[in-house]
PDB file of C-alpha atoms in Angstrom:
ATOM      1  CA  MET A 150     213.281 155.041 148.138  1.00 38.00           C
ATOM      2  CA  LEU A 151     214.037 157.274 145.183  1.00 36.00           C
ATOM      3  CA  LYS A 152     215.297 155.586 142.053  1.00 37.00           C
ATOM      4  CA  SER A 153     216.881 157.157 139.001  1.00 39.00           C
ATOM      5  CA  ASN A 154     217.102 155.885 135.483  1.00 38.00           C
ATOM      6  CA  LYS A 155     220.889 156.065 135.910  1.00 36.00           C
ATOM      7  CA  ILE A 156     220.636 152.939 138.054  1.00 36.00           C
ATOM      8  CA  ASN A 157     219.366 151.017 135.068  1.00 41.00           C
ATOM      9  CA  TYR A 158     222.192 152.233 132.848  1.00 35.00           C
ATOM     10  CA  SER A 159     224.809 151.432 135.510  1.00 38.00           C
ATOM     11  CA  THR A 160     223.468 147.904 135.917  1.00 36.00           C
ATOM     12  CA  ALA A 161     223.574 147.421 132.158  1.00 38.00           C
ATOM     13  CA  ALA A 162     227.165 148.653 132.063  1.00 37.00           C
ATOM     14  CA  VAL A 163     228.238 146.193 134.760  1.00 35.00           C
ATOM     15  CA  LEU A 164     226.587 143.306 132.957  1.00 35.00           C
ATOM     16  CA  ALA A 165     228.264 144.334 129.718  1.00 38.00           C
ATOM     17  CA  SER A 166     231.660 144.422 131.380  1.00 37.00           C
ATOM     18  CA  LEU A 167     231.121 140.825 132.561  1.00 34.00           C
ATOM     19  CA  GLY A 168     230.177 139.726 129.070  1.00 37.00           C
ATOM     20  CA  LEU A 169     226.553 139.124 130.133  1.00 36.00           C
ATOM     21  CA  SER A 170     223.334 140.273 128.534  1.00 37.00           C
ATOM     22  CA  ALA A 171     220.497 141.942 130.446  1.00 37.00           C
ATOM     23  CA  CYS A 172     218.235 138.976 129.728  1.00 37.00           C
ATOM     24  CA  GLY A 173     220.708 136.498 131.179  1.00 37.00           C
ATOM     25  CA  GLY A 174     220.358 137.547 134.826  1.00 38.00           C
ATOM     26  CA  SER A 175     218.259 136.142 137.618  1.00 37.00           C
ATOM     27  CA  ASP A 176     214.516 135.630 137.379  1.00 42.00           C
ATOM     28  CA  SER A 177     213.938 138.907 139.255  1.00 41.00           C
ATOM     29  CA  GLU A 178     215.737 140.962 136.625  1.00 48.00           C
ATOM     30  CA  PRO A 179     213.660 142.339 133.712  1.00 46.00           C
ATOM     31  CA  THR A 180     214.421 141.028 130.246  1.00 48.00           C
ATOM     32  CA  THR A 181     214.679 143.206 127.160  1.00 57.00           C
ATOM     33  CA  SER A 182     211.010 142.557 126.382  1.00 76.00           C
ATOM     34  CA  ASP A 183     210.096 143.875 129.853  1.00 91.00           C
ATOM     35  CA  ARG A 184     211.352 147.361 128.987  1.00 95.00           C
ATOM     36  CA  ALA A 185     209.696 150.386 127.406  1.00 96.00           C
ATOM     37  CA  ARG A 186     210.837 153.829 126.300  1.00 96.00           C
ATOM     38  CA  LEU A 187     209.076 156.998 127.370  1.00 96.00           C
ATOM     39  CA  ASN A 188     209.042 160.387 125.652  1.00 97.00           C
ATOM     40  CA  LEU A 189     207.373 163.356 127.372  1.00 97.00           C
ATOM     41  CA  ALA A 190     206.777 166.856 126.026  1.00 97.00           C
ATOM     42  CA  VAL A 191     204.841 170.007 126.967  1.00 96.00           C
ATOM     43  CA  SER A 192     202.532 172.169 124.882  1.00 95.00           C
ATOM     44  CA  ASP A 193     200.116 175.031 125.469  1.00 91.00           C
ATOM     45  CA  ALA A 194     196.909 176.720 124.403  1.00 85.00           C
ATOM     46  CA  PRO A 195     197.596 180.479 124.179  1.00 78.00           C
ATOM     47  CA  VAL A 196     196.457 183.005 126.764  1.00 80.00           C
ATOM     48  CA  ASP A 197     195.556 186.632 126.067  1.00 78.00           C
ATOM     49  CA  ASN A 198     196.816 188.562 129.087  1.00 77.00           C
ATOM     50  CA  ALA A 199     200.536 187.814 128.917  1.00 86.00           C
ATOM     51  CA  ASP A 200     203.450 188.258 126.546  1.00 90.00           C
ATOM     52  CA  SER A 201     205.249 185.197 127.929  1.00 94.00           C
ATOM     53  CA  VAL A 202     204.632 182.564 130.582  1.00 95.00           C
ATOM     54  CA  TRP A 203     207.864 181.026 131.874  1.00 96.00           C
ATOM     55  CA  VAL A 204     207.444 177.787 133.796  1.00 96.00           C
ATOM     56  CA  CYS A 205     210.402 176.265 135.648  1.00 97.00           C
ATOM     57  CA  PHE A 206     210.725 172.487 135.507  1.00 97.00           C
ATOM     58  CA  SER A 207     213.003 170.641 137.924  1.00 97.00           C
ATOM     59  CA  ALA A 208     212.295 166.917 137.500  1.00 97.00           C
ATOM     60  CA  ILE A 209     209.862 164.307 136.235  1.00 97.00           C
ATOM     61  CA  GLU A 210     208.744 161.523 138.554  1.00 97.00           C
ATOM     62  CA  LEU A 211     207.253 158.188 137.507  1.00 97.00           C
ATOM     63  CA  VAL A 212     205.521 156.382 140.386  1.00 97.00           C
ATOM     64  CA  GLY A 213     204.520 152.752 140.863  1.00 96.00           C
ATOM     65  CA  ASN A 214     204.759 149.531 138.822  1.00 96.00           C
ATOM     66  CA  GLY A 215     206.852 148.014 141.602  1.00 96.00           C
ATOM     67  CA  GLU A 216     209.629 150.553 141.008  1.00 95.00           C
ATOM     68  CA  GLY A 217     208.866 153.051 143.754  1.00 96.00           C
ATOM     69  CA  THR A 218     209.460 156.617 142.576  1.00 96.00           C
ATOM     70  CA  GLN A 219     211.807 157.021 139.627  1.00 96.00           C
ATOM     71  CA  VAL A 220     213.201 160.551 139.405  1.00 96.00           C
ATOM     72  CA  PHE A 221     214.540 162.082 136.194  1.00 96.00           C
ATOM     73  CA  GLU A 222     216.250 165.351 137.082  1.00 96.00           C
ATOM     74  CA  ILE A 223     216.650 168.140 134.534  1.00 96.00           C
ATOM     75  CA  GLY A 224     220.272 168.616 133.536  1.00 90.00           C
ATOM     76  CA  THR A 225     221.457 165.477 135.333  1.00 89.00           C
ATOM     77  CA  ASP A 226     219.921 162.513 133.572  1.00 82.00           C
ATOM     78  CA  THR A 227     221.028 162.152 129.958  1.00 84.00           C
ATOM     79  CA  ASN A 228     217.499 161.654 128.636  1.00 92.00           C
ATOM     80  CA  THR A 229     216.137 164.928 130.001  1.00 94.00           C
ATOM     81  CA  ILE A 230     216.137 168.338 128.366  1.00 95.00           C
ATOM     82  CA  GLU A 231     219.230 170.457 129.106  1.00 95.00           C
ATOM     83  CA  GLU A 232     219.094 172.958 131.943  1.00 95.00           C
ATOM     84  CA  ASN A 233     219.181 176.706 131.231  1.00 96.00           C
ATOM     85  CA  ASP A 234     219.627 179.916 133.243  1.00 96.00           C
ATOM     86  CA  VAL A 235     216.032 181.190 133.182  1.00 96.00           C
ATOM     87  CA  CYS A 236     214.978 180.100 136.675  1.00 96.00           C
ATOM     88  CA  LYS A 237     216.283 182.375 139.449  1.00 95.00           C
ATOM     89  CA  ASP A 238     215.939 182.272 143.233  1.00 93.00           C
ATOM     90  CA  GLU A 239     215.036 185.278 145.405  1.00 91.00           C
ATOM     91  CA  ALA A 240     218.657 186.411 145.369  1.00 93.00           C
ATOM     92  CA  GLY A 241     218.701 186.398 141.581  1.00 93.00           C
ATOM     93  CA  GLU A 242     220.965 183.368 141.347  1.00 96.00           C
ATOM     94  CA  THR A 243     220.355 180.711 138.696  1.00 96.00           C
ATOM     95  CA  ILE A 244     218.773 177.573 140.143  1.00 96.00           C
ATOM     96  CA  ALA A 245     220.768 174.519 139.115  1.00 96.00           C
ATOM     97  CA  ASN A 246     219.129 171.585 137.328  1.00 96.00           C
ATOM     98  CA  THR A 247     216.134 173.552 136.090  1.00 96.00           C
ATOM     99  CA  ARG A 248     214.707 174.397 132.705  1.00 97.00           C
ATOM    100  CA  GLY A 249     212.585 177.489 132.129  1.00 97.00           C
ATOM    101  CA  ILE A 250     210.189 177.116 129.196  1.00 97.00           C
ATOM    102  CA  ASN A 251     208.035 179.884 127.742  1.00 96.00           C
ATOM    103  CA  LEU A 252     204.822 177.970 127.138  1.00 95.00           C
ATOM    104  CA  LEU A 253     203.585 180.592 124.683  1.00 93.00           C
ATOM    105  CA  GLU A 254     206.294 179.480 122.241  1.00 94.00           C
ATOM    106  CA  PHE A 255     204.711 176.011 121.996  1.00 94.00           C
ATOM    107  CA  THR A 256     201.047 176.449 121.143  1.00 91.00           C
ATOM    108  CA  GLY A 257     198.680 174.361 119.031  1.00 89.00           C
ATOM    109  CA  SER A 258     200.430 171.219 117.796  1.00 91.00           C
ATOM    110  CA  GLU A 259     203.906 172.530 118.754  1.00 94.00           C
ATOM    111  CA  SER A 260     205.633 171.017 121.796  1.00 96.00           C
ATOM    112  CA  GLU A 261     208.919 170.988 123.697  1.00 97.00           C
ATOM    113  CA  SER A 262     210.503 167.727 124.821  1.00 96.00           C
ATOM    114  CA  LEU A 263     211.220 167.106 128.517  1.00 96.00           C
ATOM    115  CA  LEU A 264     212.132 163.413 128.335  1.00 96.00           C
ATOM    116  CA  SER A 265     213.484 161.562 125.327  1.00 95.00           C
ATOM    117  CA  GLY A 266     213.801 157.781 125.142  1.00 94.00           C
ATOM    118  CA  VAL A 267     213.895 157.086 128.878  1.00 94.00           C
ATOM    119  CA  ASP A 268     214.316 153.344 129.464  1.00 94.00           C
ATOM    120  CA  VAL A 269     211.863 152.066 132.123  1.00 95.00           C
ATOM    121  CA  LYS A 270     210.135 148.849 133.105  1.00 96.00           C
ATOM    122  CA  ALA A 271     206.998 148.192 131.041  1.00 97.00           C
ATOM    123  CA  GLY A 272     203.661 148.058 132.842  1.00 96.00           C
ATOM    124  CA  SER A 273     201.152 150.285 134.622  1.00 97.00           C
ATOM    125  CA  TYR A 274     202.278 153.291 136.642  1.00 97.00           C
ATOM    126  CA  GLY A 275     200.029 154.942 139.191  1.00 96.00           C
ATOM    127  CA  GLN A 276     201.142 158.518 138.656  1.00 96.00           C
ATOM    128  CA  LEU A 277     203.354 160.880 136.685  1.00 97.00           C
ATOM    129  CA  ARG A 278     204.490 164.111 138.312  1.00 96.00           C
ATOM    130  CA  LEU A 279     206.136 167.284 137.080  1.00 97.00           C
ATOM    131  CA  VAL A 280     208.294 168.761 139.835  1.00 97.00           C
ATOM    132  CA  MET A 281     208.511 172.530 139.542  1.00 96.00           C
ATOM    133  CA  ALA A 282     211.196 174.920 140.784  1.00 95.00           C
ATOM    134  CA  GLU A 283     211.156 178.509 141.953  1.00 94.00           C
ATOM    135  CA  GLY A 284     211.499 181.203 139.346  1.00 95.00           C
ATOM    136  CA  SER A 285     208.380 180.709 137.225  1.00 95.00           C
ATOM    137  CA  HIS A 286     206.998 184.053 136.085  1.00 95.00           C
ATOM    138  CA  VAL A 287     204.668 185.889 133.726  1.00 94.00           C
ATOM    139  CA  VAL A 288     205.786 188.823 131.580  1.00 93.00           C
ATOM    140  CA  ASP A 289     203.149 191.391 130.613  1.00 88.00           C
ATOM    141  CA  GLY A 290     204.654 194.379 128.838  1.00 88.00           C
ATOM    142  CA  ASP A 291     207.380 195.796 131.073  1.00 89.00           C
ATOM    143  CA  THR A 292     206.062 194.001 134.146  1.00 92.00           C
ATOM    144  CA  THR A 293     207.319 190.657 135.452  1.00 93.00           C
ATOM    145  CA  ILE A 294     205.027 188.894 137.923  1.00 92.00           C
ATOM    146  CA  GLY A 295     205.799 185.763 139.909  1.00 94.00           C
ATOM    147  CA  LEU A 296     204.020 182.507 139.109  1.00 94.00           C
ATOM    148  CA  ARG A 297     203.420 179.810 141.725  1.00 92.00           C
ATOM    149  CA  VAL A 298     202.432 176.158 141.389  1.00 91.00           C
ATOM    150  CA  PRO A 299     200.580 174.578 144.347  1.00 88.00           C
ATOM    151  CA  SER A 300     202.933 172.216 146.247  1.00 90.00           C
ATOM    152  CA  ASN A 301     205.530 172.876 143.500  1.00 92.00           C
ATOM    153  CA  GLU A 302     204.330 169.918 141.460  1.00 94.00           C
ATOM    154  CA  LEU A 303     201.676 168.869 138.974  1.00 95.00           C
ATOM    155  CA  LYS A 304     200.282 165.353 139.401  1.00 95.00           C
ATOM    156  CA  PHE A 305     198.681 163.289 136.651  1.00 95.00           C
ATOM    157  CA  ASP A 306     196.855 159.989 136.582  1.00 89.00           C
ATOM    158  CA  GLY A 307     198.662 156.797 135.735  1.00 89.00           C
ATOM    159  CA  LEU A 308     199.835 155.536 132.378  1.00 94.00           C
ATOM    160  CA  THR A 309     200.526 152.113 130.918  1.00 95.00           C
ATOM    161  CA  LEU A 310     203.656 151.431 128.895  1.00 95.00           C
ATOM    162  CA  ALA A 311     203.604 148.399 126.606  1.00 95.00           C
ATOM    163  CA  ALA A 312     206.624 146.116 126.545  1.00 95.00           C
ATOM    164  CA  ASP A 313     209.224 146.731 123.834  1.00 94.00           C
ATOM    165  CA  SER A 314     207.526 149.934 122.685  1.00 95.00           C
ATOM    166  CA  THR A 315     208.042 153.688 122.654  1.00 96.00           C
ATOM    167  CA  ALA A 316     205.317 155.755 124.315  1.00 96.00           C
ATOM    168  CA  ASN A 317     204.878 159.435 123.504  1.00 97.00           C
ATOM    169  CA  TYR A 318     202.994 161.603 125.989  1.00 97.00           C
ATOM    170  CA  THR A 319     202.371 165.347 126.123  1.00 97.00           C
ATOM    171  CA  VAL A 320     201.373 167.602 129.014  1.00 97.00           C
ATOM    172  CA  GLU A 321     198.961 170.127 127.520  1.00 96.00           C
ATOM    173  CA  PHE A 322     198.654 173.437 129.396  1.00 94.00           C
ATOM    174  CA  ASP A 323     195.400 175.282 128.726  1.00 92.00           C
ATOM    175  CA  LEU A 324     196.463 178.568 130.281  1.00 90.00           C
ATOM    176  CA  ARG A 325     193.044 180.146 129.741  1.00 89.00           C
ATOM    177  CA  MET A 326     191.806 177.718 132.414  1.00 89.00           C
ATOM    178  CA  ALA A 327     194.918 177.148 134.500  1.00 91.00           C
ATOM    179  CA  LEU A 328     196.505 180.604 134.836  1.00 91.00           C
ATOM    180  CA  VAL A 329     194.765 182.704 137.512  1.00 89.00           C
ATOM    181  CA  ASN A 330     195.531 185.903 139.397  1.00 84.00           C
ATOM    182  CA  PRO A 331     193.847 185.404 142.795  1.00 81.00           C
ATOM    183  CA  VAL A 332     192.433 188.499 144.477  1.00 76.00           C
ATOM    184  CA  GLY A 333     194.408 189.470 147.548  1.00 72.00           C
ATOM    185  CA  GLN A 334     197.416 187.302 146.683  1.00 79.00           C
ATOM    186  CA  ASP A 335     200.730 188.253 145.142  1.00 82.00           C
ATOM    187  CA  GLY A 336     201.391 187.019 141.634  1.00 89.00           C
ATOM    188  CA  TYR A 337     199.836 184.411 139.417  1.00 91.00           C
ATOM    189  CA  LEU A 338     198.883 180.861 140.303  1.00 92.00           C
ATOM    190  CA  LEU A 339     199.109 177.898 137.905  1.00 92.00           C
ATOM    191  CA  LYS A 340     196.300 175.545 138.918  1.00 88.00           C
ATOM    192  CA  PRO A 341     196.074 171.874 137.899  1.00 89.00           C
ATOM    193  CA  ARG A 342     192.705 172.569 136.286  1.00 86.00           C
ATOM    194  CA  GLY A 343     193.209 172.878 132.556  1.00 87.00           C
ATOM    195  CA  VAL A 344     196.477 170.897 132.547  1.00 94.00           C
ATOM    196  CA  ARG A 345     196.162 167.364 131.162  1.00 94.00           C
ATOM    197  CA  LEU A 346     198.403 164.443 130.241  1.00 96.00           C
ATOM    198  CA  VAL A 347     197.601 162.841 126.870  1.00 96.00           C
ATOM    199  CA  ASP A 348     198.891 159.876 124.892  1.00 96.00           C
ATOM    200  CA  ASN A 349     199.986 161.154 121.475  1.00 96.00           C
ATOM    201  CA  GLN A 350     198.522 158.066 119.786  1.00 95.00           C
ATOM    202  CA  GLU A 351     195.091 158.999 121.108  1.00 97.00           C
ATOM    203  CA  ILE A 352     194.947 162.675 120.160  1.00 97.00           C
ATOM    204  CA  GLY A 353     194.365 164.919 117.182  1.00 97.00           C
ATOM    205  CA  HIS A 354     194.715 168.641 116.499  1.00 97.00           C
ATOM    206  CA  ILE A 355     192.201 171.288 115.466  1.00 97.00           C
ATOM    207  CA  GLU A 356     192.860 174.180 113.113  1.00 97.00           C
ATOM    208  CA  GLY A 357     190.238 176.677 112.036  1.00 97.00           C
ATOM    209  CA  THR A 358     189.186 180.069 110.758  1.00 97.00           C
ATOM    210  CA  ILE A 359     186.346 182.524 111.270  1.00 97.00           C
ATOM    211  CA  ALA A 360     185.197 184.536 108.253  1.00 96.00           C
ATOM    212  CA  GLU A 361     185.680 188.290 108.584  1.00 96.00           C
ATOM    213  CA  ALA A 362     182.112 188.911 107.437  1.00 95.00           C
ATOM    214  CA  LEU A 363     180.878 186.821 110.353  1.00 96.00           C
ATOM    215  CA  LEU A 364     183.028 188.779 112.806  1.00 96.00           C
ATOM    216  CA  ILE A 365     181.725 192.085 111.419  1.00 96.00           C
ATOM    217  CA  ALA A 366     178.122 190.860 111.636  1.00 95.00           C
ATOM    218  CA  GLN A 367     178.619 190.134 115.326  1.00 94.00           C
ATOM    219  CA  GLU A 368     180.415 193.476 115.881  1.00 94.00           C
ATOM    220  CA  CYS A 369     183.722 191.880 116.778  1.00 94.00           C
ATOM    221  CA  THR A 370     187.015 193.714 116.395  1.00 92.00           C
ATOM    222  CA  VAL A 371     188.547 193.097 112.976  1.00 95.00           C
ATOM    223  CA  ALA A 372     192.011 193.724 111.528  1.00 95.00           C
ATOM    224  CA  PRO A 373     193.668 195.011 114.718  1.00 95.00           C
ATOM    225  CA  ALA A 374     196.979 196.812 114.222  1.00 93.00           C
ATOM    226  CA  ASP A 375     198.449 194.704 117.017  1.00 91.00           C
ATOM    227  CA  LEU A 376     198.355 191.139 115.685  1.00 91.00           C
ATOM    228  CA  SER A 377     198.795 189.732 119.189  1.00 89.00           C
ATOM    229  CA  GLU A 378     195.409 191.186 120.137  1.00 91.00           C
ATOM    230  CA  PRO A 379     192.734 188.458 119.867  1.00 94.00           C
ATOM    231  CA  VAL A 380     189.508 189.243 118.037  1.00 95.00           C
ATOM    232  CA  ALA A 381     187.412 186.321 119.302  1.00 95.00           C
ATOM    233  CA  THR A 382     187.514 183.132 121.359  1.00 95.00           C
ATOM    234  CA  VAL A 383     186.615 179.556 120.395  1.00 96.00           C
ATOM    235  CA  TYR A 384     185.332 177.079 122.999  1.00 96.00           C
ATOM    236  CA  LEU A 385     185.380 173.317 122.548  1.00 97.00           C
ATOM    237  CA  TYR A 386     182.884 171.091 124.401  1.00 97.00           C
ATOM    238  CA  PRO A 387     182.736 167.286 124.570  1.00 97.00           C
ATOM    239  CA  GLY A 388     179.894 165.597 122.692  1.00 97.00           C
ATOM    240  CA  HIS A 389     177.266 166.307 120.040  1.00 98.00           C
ATOM    241  CA  ASP A 390     173.591 167.357 120.251  1.00 97.00           C
ATOM    242  CA  LEU A 391     174.333 169.550 123.244  1.00 97.00           C
ATOM    243  CA  ASP A 392     171.872 171.781 125.049  1.00 96.00           C
ATOM    244  CA  VAL A 393     173.480 175.151 124.287  1.00 95.00           C
ATOM    245  CA  THR A 394     172.010 176.676 127.443  1.00 93.00           C
ATOM    246  CA  THR A 395     174.336 174.442 129.494  1.00 94.00           C
ATOM    247  CA  LEU A 396     177.596 175.603 127.861  1.00 94.00           C
ATOM    248  CA  ALA A 397     179.822 177.343 130.402  1.00 91.00           C
ATOM    249  CA  ASP A 398     182.705 179.709 129.927  1.00 88.00           C
ATOM    250  CA  ASN A 399     185.922 179.079 131.870  1.00 87.00           C
ATOM    251  CA  GLY A 400     184.769 179.493 135.459  1.00 78.00           C
ATOM    252  CA  GLY A 401     181.104 179.612 134.486  1.00 77.00           C
ATOM    253  CA  SER A 402     178.288 178.087 136.535  1.00 76.00           C
ATOM    254  CA  GLU A 403     176.446 176.402 133.665  1.00 78.00           C
ATOM    255  CA  GLY A 404     176.373 172.610 133.525  1.00 84.00           C
ATOM    256  CA  LEU A 405     178.951 171.738 130.855  1.00 93.00           C
ATOM    257  CA  GLU A 406     182.540 172.933 131.190  1.00 91.00           C
ATOM    258  CA  ALA A 407     184.652 173.531 128.105  1.00 93.00           C
ATOM    259  CA  TYR A 408     187.236 170.898 127.239  1.00 95.00           C
ATOM    260  CA  ALA A 409     189.482 173.653 125.899  1.00 94.00           C
ATOM    261  CA  SER A 410     189.395 177.203 124.585  1.00 93.00           C
ATOM    262  CA  THR A 411     191.665 179.325 122.437  1.00 94.00           C
ATOM    263  CA  SER A 412     192.094 182.777 120.943  1.00 93.00           C
ATOM    264  CA  VAL A 413     191.335 183.808 117.375  1.00 95.00           C
ATOM    265  CA  ASN A 414     193.940 186.103 115.830  1.00 95.00           C
ATOM    266  CA  PHE A 415     194.244 188.072 112.607  1.00 96.00           C
ATOM    267  CA  ASP A 416     197.141 186.964 110.402  1.00 95.00           C
ATOM    268  CA  GLY A 417     197.757 190.478 109.045  1.00 93.00           C
ATOM    269  CA  ALA A 418     196.392 189.636 105.608  1.00 94.00           C
ATOM    270  CA  THR A 419     192.956 188.060 105.224  1.00 93.00           C
ATOM    271  CA  ASP A 420     192.446 185.237 107.705  1.00 96.00           C
ATOM    272  CA  TYR A 421     191.370 184.924 111.337  1.00 97.00           C
ATOM    273  CA  ASN A 422     192.893 181.717 112.645  1.00 96.00           C
ATOM    274  CA  PHE A 423     192.846 179.524 115.734  1.00 96.00           C
ATOM    275  CA  GLU A 424     194.363 176.228 116.900  1.00 95.00           C
ATOM    276  CA  ILE A 425     193.629 173.709 119.638  1.00 95.00           C
ATOM    277  CA  GLY A 426     196.281 171.037 119.980  1.00 95.00           C
ATOM    278  CA  PHE A 427     196.471 167.620 121.635  1.00 96.00           C
ATOM    279  CA  VAL A 428     192.733 166.929 121.799  1.00 97.00           C
ATOM    280  CA  VAL A 429     191.754 163.396 122.840  1.00 97.00           C
ATOM    281  CA  ALA A 430     189.961 161.689 119.919  1.00 98.00           C
ATOM    282  CA  GLY A 431     186.170 161.856 120.091  1.00 98.00           C
ATOM    283  CA  ASP A 432     183.081 163.941 119.331  1.00 98.00           C
ATOM    284  CA  TYR A 433     183.135 167.669 120.106  1.00 98.00           C
ATOM    285  CA  THR A 434     181.108 170.819 119.562  1.00 98.00           C
ATOM    286  CA  ALA A 435     182.830 174.135 118.815  1.00 98.00           C
ATOM    287  CA  VAL A 436     181.282 177.567 119.380  1.00 97.00           C
ATOM    288  CA  TRP A 437     182.757 181.046 119.440  1.00 97.00           C
ATOM    289  CA  THR A 438     182.278 184.508 120.890  1.00 95.00           C
ATOM    290  CA  CYS A 439     183.499 188.070 120.382  1.00 95.00           C
ATOM    291  CA  ASN A 440     184.391 188.177 124.079  1.00 92.00           C
ATOM    292  CA  THR A 441     188.108 187.755 124.643  1.00 91.00           C
ATOM    293  CA  ASN A 442     188.340 188.288 128.419  1.00 85.00           C
ATOM    294  CA  ASP A 443     187.400 185.201 130.406  1.00 85.00           C
ATOM    295  CA  ASP A 444     188.476 185.007 134.046  1.00 82.00           C
ATOM    296  CA  PRO A 445     188.637 181.296 134.994  1.00 84.00           C
ATOM    297  CA  GLU A 446     187.806 182.237 138.598  1.00 83.00           C
ATOM    298  CA  VAL A 447     184.639 184.169 137.723  1.00 81.00           C
ATOM    299  CA  ASP A 448     181.299 183.387 136.058  1.00 77.00           C
ATOM    300  CA  ASP A 449     181.726 186.005 133.322  1.00 73.00           C
ATOM    301  CA  ASP A 450     178.889 187.388 131.232  1.00 78.00           C
ATOM    302  CA  ILE A 451     180.004 185.901 127.907  1.00 86.00           C
ATOM    303  CA  SER A 452     177.655 185.567 124.936  1.00 90.00           C
ATOM    304  CA  LEU A 453     178.439 182.388 123.070  1.00 93.00           C
ATOM    305  CA  ILE A 454     177.404 182.443 119.414  1.00 95.00           C
ATOM    306  CA  THR A 455     175.742 179.082 118.934  1.00 93.00           C
ATOM    307  CA  ASP A 456     174.184 179.731 115.525  1.00 92.00           C
ATOM    308  CA  GLY A 457     176.383 177.839 113.098  1.00 92.00           C
ATOM    309  CA  LEU A 458     178.088 175.834 115.818  1.00 95.00           C
ATOM    310  CA  GLN A 459     180.381 173.120 114.494  1.00 96.00           C
ATOM    311  CA  GLU A 460     179.957 169.476 115.468  1.00 97.00           C
ATOM    312  CA  ILE A 461     183.195 167.676 114.691  1.00 97.00           C
ATOM    313  CA  GLN A 462     184.921 164.353 115.210  1.00 98.00           C
ATOM    314  CA  VAL A 463     188.580 164.477 116.201  1.00 98.00           C
ATOM    315  CA  SER A 464     190.621 161.504 115.005  1.00 97.00           C
ATOM    316  CA  ALA A 465     193.686 160.015 116.701  1.00 97.00           C
ATOM    317  CA  GLU A 466     197.299 159.631 115.530  1.00 93.00           C
ATOM    318  CA  GLY A 467     197.811 163.399 115.363  1.00 94.00           C
ATOM    319  CA  GLU A 468     195.372 164.004 112.493  1.00 96.00           C
ATOM    320  CA  VAL A 469     194.224 167.580 111.934  1.00 97.00           C
ATOM    321  CA  THR A 470     190.522 168.459 111.935  1.00 97.00           C
ATOM    322  CA  VAL A 471     189.650 171.719 110.153  1.00 97.00           C
ATOM    323  CA  ILE A 472     186.819 173.992 111.324  1.00 97.00           C
ATOM    324  CA  THR A 473     185.468 176.913 109.290  1.00 96.00           C
ATOM    325  CA  PHE A 474     182.981 179.332 110.830  1.00 97.00           C
ATOM    326  CA  GLY A 475     181.184 181.246 108.079  1.00 90.00           C
ATOM    327  CA  ALA A 476     181.771 181.377 104.341  1.00 62.00           C
ATOM    328  CA  GLU A 477     185.344 181.656 103.167  1.00 52.00           C
TER     329      GLU A 477
END
């Protein structure tokens, strides 16, 4: 049976009207210390082949912990983000209770909130789901192309919410892995691969630069007139002391898949910058390449530059780790 967080608020209101407190009910009713608050946001790693990627969110579902399926619908529940008019059906009509978000506006450590301070029972939940609506699309120049999500939902592993606490989670979209354009099919497909749910207490962010002299030495493009045009790509792999022959591109057949990847862009002045946000704390190895086209469905011929690779340790609590390739 579907449950909404509005049920909790209604119960609290009834108790208040009777002059009772939530902790004064029967043994089966949760006390204040049995509750937790949940915040959920979305963020993205940038992709090269689109000007905007609009994803339509309909609801968030929290499953398990003896509560069945709790549904938080966009535009209906007070703790969700407000609906907007971005998501349209085939007739061009706005789909009610949806929120269209351009993921490319929230890259690196930036994020957009979906849920804010939702009051739920503390404990372990088996699954969190993002329910998607029609109307998602990709804009590339003057062309708008439809974007589909398999089964219209993204499913994530469970999470544990401590009693009397506020938990902050983020869904990180790595579009370089997740956004594909299947041959023989209409439009783009957003695959679960490359989309991960992270606890904000357990992640850090990466910021970095590549020296122009290093880019020139490798015959990369430098100082493009169009600042949205990437000049290089950085790949991040889990662990240290890696066998560089096993490092795969997105969709590659080598043994070790990238944890994340991102574009390197010229800032219009002197620097060539990149960001990777919401990285789970741990040891990583960063390498780069002049290649900027990486089809996640194909084993591309990409030459990773492993000389001068960077072995780093990402710390938790949102700390920023800085990477510099080449002399400043």
